[in-house]
C-alpha cells in the first residue's frame, strides 16, 4: 500500500480498509500476538467472559477476521457466525477453522434479518468502520430483544504512567515493528493513527446510548489501553 493509500485509510474508506486486511490476513493473528507481547490473549479471554456464551445461543462475531475470536464462543456451544468485510481474512479463516460459519458482511449494512442473534460482538474492528453509530445501530437491529452487545476496542489509558508511555509508543513503535515483521507495514501506520483518533471510553459509551442501547457499561483492561463495552437491547 502506498503512503497515499495509508493516509486515505484513515478516512476509513471501505475498499481501502478491505484491501489492507486482505494483505495482512495470512500473518494477522501472529502479528497481533507479537505487537501486544501476547497480552491480546488475555484481552480475548476477558471479552469472551463478558459475552458469556451459552449452548444454543446464536452469536454474531463481527469483524471476526480469521475467526480466532469466534472459536471460544463455538467451544462454549454457541452457534457462531463469523462475519468480516475482508475476503482475504474469510478465506484464511475457512482454511484454519472449517467448522465455523464464515459470512461476508459490511458492518453498516449487515446481511441478516432483524432480531436474528442473541448476542453480537466485535473486537478491534469498530474503529475501522466509517460510521460508528450506524454500525452500532445495525448490530442492534439484528439482535433479539433482551440481547447483548460486547465491544472490545483500543481506548484511552487512564493510568498516568501508562498514558505517557502509550503516547510515546503508539506513533513510533507500532509502525516501526510493522516494517520489521509485516508483509504490509504501512497498514500499521494506519492502525496506530486510527487508535490515536478513537474516542475515549465515555465518548464511545455515548454513541451506544445515541442509537438505543441500554445499560451501557465498560471495563478497562491494562490501564485503559483496551476497554470492553457491554450493553443490552
Coordinates of C-alpha atoms in Angstrom, one line a residue:
X1 CA 0.0 0.0 0.0
X2 CA 1.4 3.4 -0.9
X3 CA 1.7 6.1 1.7
X4 CA -1.2 7.9 0.0
X5 CA -3.4 4.9 0.4
X6 CA -2.3 4.5 4.0
X7 CA -3.4 8.1 4.7
X8 CA -6.7 7.6 2.8
X9 CA -7.2 4.6 5.1
X10 CA -7.5 7.0 8.0
X11 CA -10.7 8.2 6.3
X12 CA -11.9 4.6 6.7
X13 CA -12.9 4.1 3.0
X14 CA -14.3 0.6 3.0
X15 CA -12.5 -0.6 -0.1
X16 CA -9.1 0.5 1.1
X17 CA -9.6 -0.9 4.6
X18 CA -10.7 -4.2 3.0
X19 CA -7.6 -4.3 0.8
X20 CA -5.3 -3.6 3.7
X21 CA -6.7 -6.5 5.8
X22 CA -6.7 -8.8 2.7
X23 CA -2.9 -8.4 2.6
X24 CA -2.5 -8.9 6.3
X25 CA -4.6 -12.0 6.6
X26 CA -2.0 -14.8 6.5
X27 CA 0.0 -13.4 9.4
X28 CA -2.5 -11.2 11.1
X29 CA -3.0 -13.2 14.3
X30 CA 0.7 -13.9 14.7
X31 CA 1.5 -10.2 14.3
X32 CA -1.2 -9.2 16.8
X33 CA 0.4 -11.6 19.4
X34 CA 3.9 -10.1 18.7
X35 CA 2.7 -6.5 18.7
X36 CA 1.0 -6.9 22.1
X37 CA 3.5 -9.1 23.7
X38 CA 0.9 -11.8 23.9
X39 CA -1.5 -9.8 26.1
X40 CA -4.1 -9.9 23.3
X41 CA -4.8 -13.5 24.5
X42 CA -5.8 -12.1 28.0
X43 CA -7.9 -9.4 26.4
X44 CA -9.7 -12.1 24.3
X45 CA -10.4 -14.2 27.4
X46 CA -12.0 -11.3 29.2
X47 CA -14.0 -10.4 26.2
X48 CA -15.3 -14.0 25.9
X49 CA -16.3 -13.9 29.6
X50 CA -18.2 -10.6 29.0
X51 CA -20.1 -12.2 26.1
X52 CA -20.9 -15.2 28.4
X53 CA -21.8 -17.5 25.5
X54 CA -24.3 -20.3 26.3
X55 CA -25.1 -23.5 24.4
X56 CA -27.5 -23.0 21.6
X57 CA -27.3 -19.2 21.5
X58 CA -26.8 -17.5 18.1
X59 CA -23.9 -15.1 18.3
X60 CA -22.6 -12.8 15.6
X61 CA -18.9 -12.1 15.7
X62 CA -18.4 -9.1 13.6
X63 CA -15.0 -8.1 12.1
X64 CA -14.1 -11.7 13.1
X65 CA -11.1 -11.8 10.8
X66 CA -9.7 -15.3 10.6
X67 CA -12.2 -16.5 13.3
X68 CA -9.8 -16.6 16.3
X69 CA -12.2 -14.7 18.4
X70 CA -15.1 -17.0 17.3
X71 CA -13.5 -20.3 18.3
X72 CA -14.0 -20.0 22.1
X73 CA -17.7 -19.0 21.5
X74 CA -18.2 -22.1 19.5
X75 CA -16.4 -24.2 22.0
X76 CA -18.9 -23.0 24.6
X77 CA -21.7 -24.5 22.5
X78 CA -22.9 -21.3 20.8
X79 CA -24.0 -21.2 17.1
X80 CA -21.5 -18.6 15.9
X81 CA -21.5 -16.6 12.6
X82 CA -18.1 -15.1 11.9
X83 CA -18.6 -12.1 9.7
X84 CA -16.0 -9.9 8.1
X85 CA -15.6 -7.5 5.1
X86 CA -12.2 -8.8 4.1
X87 CA -12.3 -11.7 1.7
X88 CA -8.7 -12.5 2.5
X89 CA -9.5 -12.8 6.2
X90 CA -12.5 -15.0 5.4
X91 CA -10.5 -17.3 3.1
X92 CA -7.8 -17.7 5.7
X93 CA -10.4 -18.4 8.4
X94 CA -12.1 -21.1 6.4
X95 CA -8.8 -22.9 6.0
X96 CA -8.0 -22.7 9.7
X97 CA -11.4 -23.3 11.2
X98 CA -13.6 -25.2 8.7
X99 CA -16.1 -25.9 11.5
X100 CA -17.1 -22.2 11.7
X101 CA -19.7 -20.4 9.6
X102 CA -17.9 -17.5 7.8
X103 CA -20.0 -14.8 6.1
X104 CA -19.0 -11.7 4.2
X105 CA -20.7 -8.5 5.5
X106 CA -20.3 -4.8 5.8
X107 CA -20.8 -3.5 9.4
X108 CA -23.0 -0.7 8.2
X109 CA -25.3 -2.9 6.1
X110 CA -25.4 -6.4 7.7
X111 CA -26.8 -9.3 5.6
X112 CA -29.1 -10.6 8.4
X113 CA -32.7 -10.2 9.3
X114 CA -34.0 -8.2 12.2
X115 CA -33.9 -9.9 15.6
X116 CA -31.7 -12.8 14.5
X117 CA -29.0 -13.2 17.2
X118 CA -28.9 -13.5 20.9
X119 CA -25.6 -11.6 21.1
X120 CA -23.2 -9.6 18.9
X121 CA -19.5 -8.9 19.5
X122 CA -16.8 -7.0 17.7
X123 CA -13.1 -6.9 18.7
X124 CA -10.7 -4.2 17.5
X125 CA -12.8 -3.7 14.4
X126 CA -15.4 -1.0 15.3
X127 CA -12.9 1.8 14.7
X128 CA -12.3 0.6 11.2
X129 CA -15.9 1.2 10.2
X130 CA -16.6 4.6 8.7
X131 CA -19.8 5.3 10.6
X132 CA -19.6 4.1 14.2
X133 CA -23.2 4.9 15.2
X134 CA -24.6 3.3 12.0
X135 CA -22.6 0.1 12.8
X136 CA -23.9 0.1 16.4
X137 CA -27.4 0.7 15.1
X138 CA -27.1 -2.2 12.6
X139 CA -25.8 -4.5 15.4
X140 CA -28.8 -3.5 17.5
X141 CA -31.2 -4.3 14.6
X142 CA -30.0 -7.9 14.2
X143 CA -30.1 -8.6 17.9
X144 CA -33.2 -10.1 19.6
X145 CA -34.9 -8.0 22.3
X146 CA -33.0 -8.6 25.5
X147 CA -29.9 -9.5 23.6
X148 CA -26.5 -8.0 24.3
X149 CA -23.5 -6.4 22.6
X150 CA -19.9 -6.7 23.6
X151 CA -17.2 -4.4 22.0
X152 CA -13.5 -4.8 22.7
X153 CA -11.6 -1.8 21.4
X154 CA -8.4 0.1 22.0
X155 CA -9.2 3.1 24.1
X156 CA -7.6 5.9 26.3
X157 CA -5.3 4.9 29.1
X158 CA -6.4 6.1 32.5
X159 CA -3.3 5.4 34.5
X160 CA -0.8 8.3 34.2
X161 CA 2.5 6.3 33.7
X162 CA 0.8 4.0 31.1
X163 CA -0.8 7.0 29.4
X164 CA 2.6 8.8 29.0
X165 CA 4.3 5.6 27.8
X166 CA 1.5 4.8 25.4
X167 CA 1.6 8.2 23.7
X168 CA 5.2 7.6 23.0
X169 CA 4.9 4.0 22.0
X170 CA 1.9 4.2 19.7
X171 CA 3.0 6.6 16.9
X172 CA 6.6 5.3 16.9
X173 CA 6.9 1.7 17.9
X174 CA 3.9 0.1 16.1
X175 CA 4.8 1.4 12.6
X176 CA 8.4 0.5 13.3
X177 CA 7.5 -3.0 14.3
X178 CA 5.3 -3.2 11.2
X179 CA 8.2 -2.5 8.9
X180 CA 10.2 -5.3 10.6
X181 CA 7.6 -8.1 10.6
X182 CA 4.6 -7.3 8.4
X183 CA 4.0 -8.0 4.7
X184 CA 2.1 -4.7 4.6
X185 CA 4.0 -2.4 7.0
X186 CA 2.2 0.8 6.1
X187 CA -1.0 -0.8 7.4
X188 CA 0.4 -0.4 10.9
X189 CA 0.9 3.3 10.5
X190 CA -2.9 3.4 9.7
X191 CA -3.6 1.2 12.7
X192 CA -1.6 3.5 15.1
X193 CA -3.4 6.5 13.7
X194 CA -6.8 5.0 14.0
X195 CA -6.2 4.1 17.6
X196 CA -4.9 7.6 18.5
X197 CA -8.0 9.2 16.9
X198 CA -10.6 6.9 18.5
X199 CA -13.0 8.4 21.1
X200 CA -12.4 7.6 24.8
X201 CA -14.5 5.2 26.9
X202 CA -17.2 7.7 27.8
X203 CA -17.5 9.1 24.3
X204 CA -17.9 5.7 22.8
X205 CA -20.4 4.8 25.5
X206 CA -22.5 7.8 24.5
X207 CA -22.6 6.5 20.9
X208 CA -24.2 3.3 22.2
X209 CA -26.8 5.4 24.0
X210 CA -27.5 7.5 21.0
X211 CA -28.6 4.5 18.9
X212 CA -30.8 3.0 21.6
X213 CA -28.6 0.5 23.5
X214 CA -29.4 0.3 27.2
X215 CA -27.5 -0.2 30.5
X216 CA -24.2 0.7 28.8
X217 CA -21.1 -0.3 30.9
X218 CA -17.4 -0.7 30.3
X219 CA -14.4 -2.4 31.8
X220 CA -10.9 -1.1 31.4
X221 CA -8.1 -3.6 30.6
X222 CA -4.4 -2.9 31.0
X223 CA -4.9 0.6 32.4
X224 CA -7.4 1.6 29.8
X225 CA -5.3 0.6 26.7
X226 CA -8.3 -1.6 25.9
X227 CA -11.9 -1.1 27.0
X228 CA -14.6 -3.7 26.8
X229 CA -18.1 -2.1 26.4
X230 CA -21.3 -4.1 27.0
X231 CA -24.9 -3.1 26.6
X232 CA -28.4 -4.6 26.0
X233 CA -31.3 -4.2 23.6

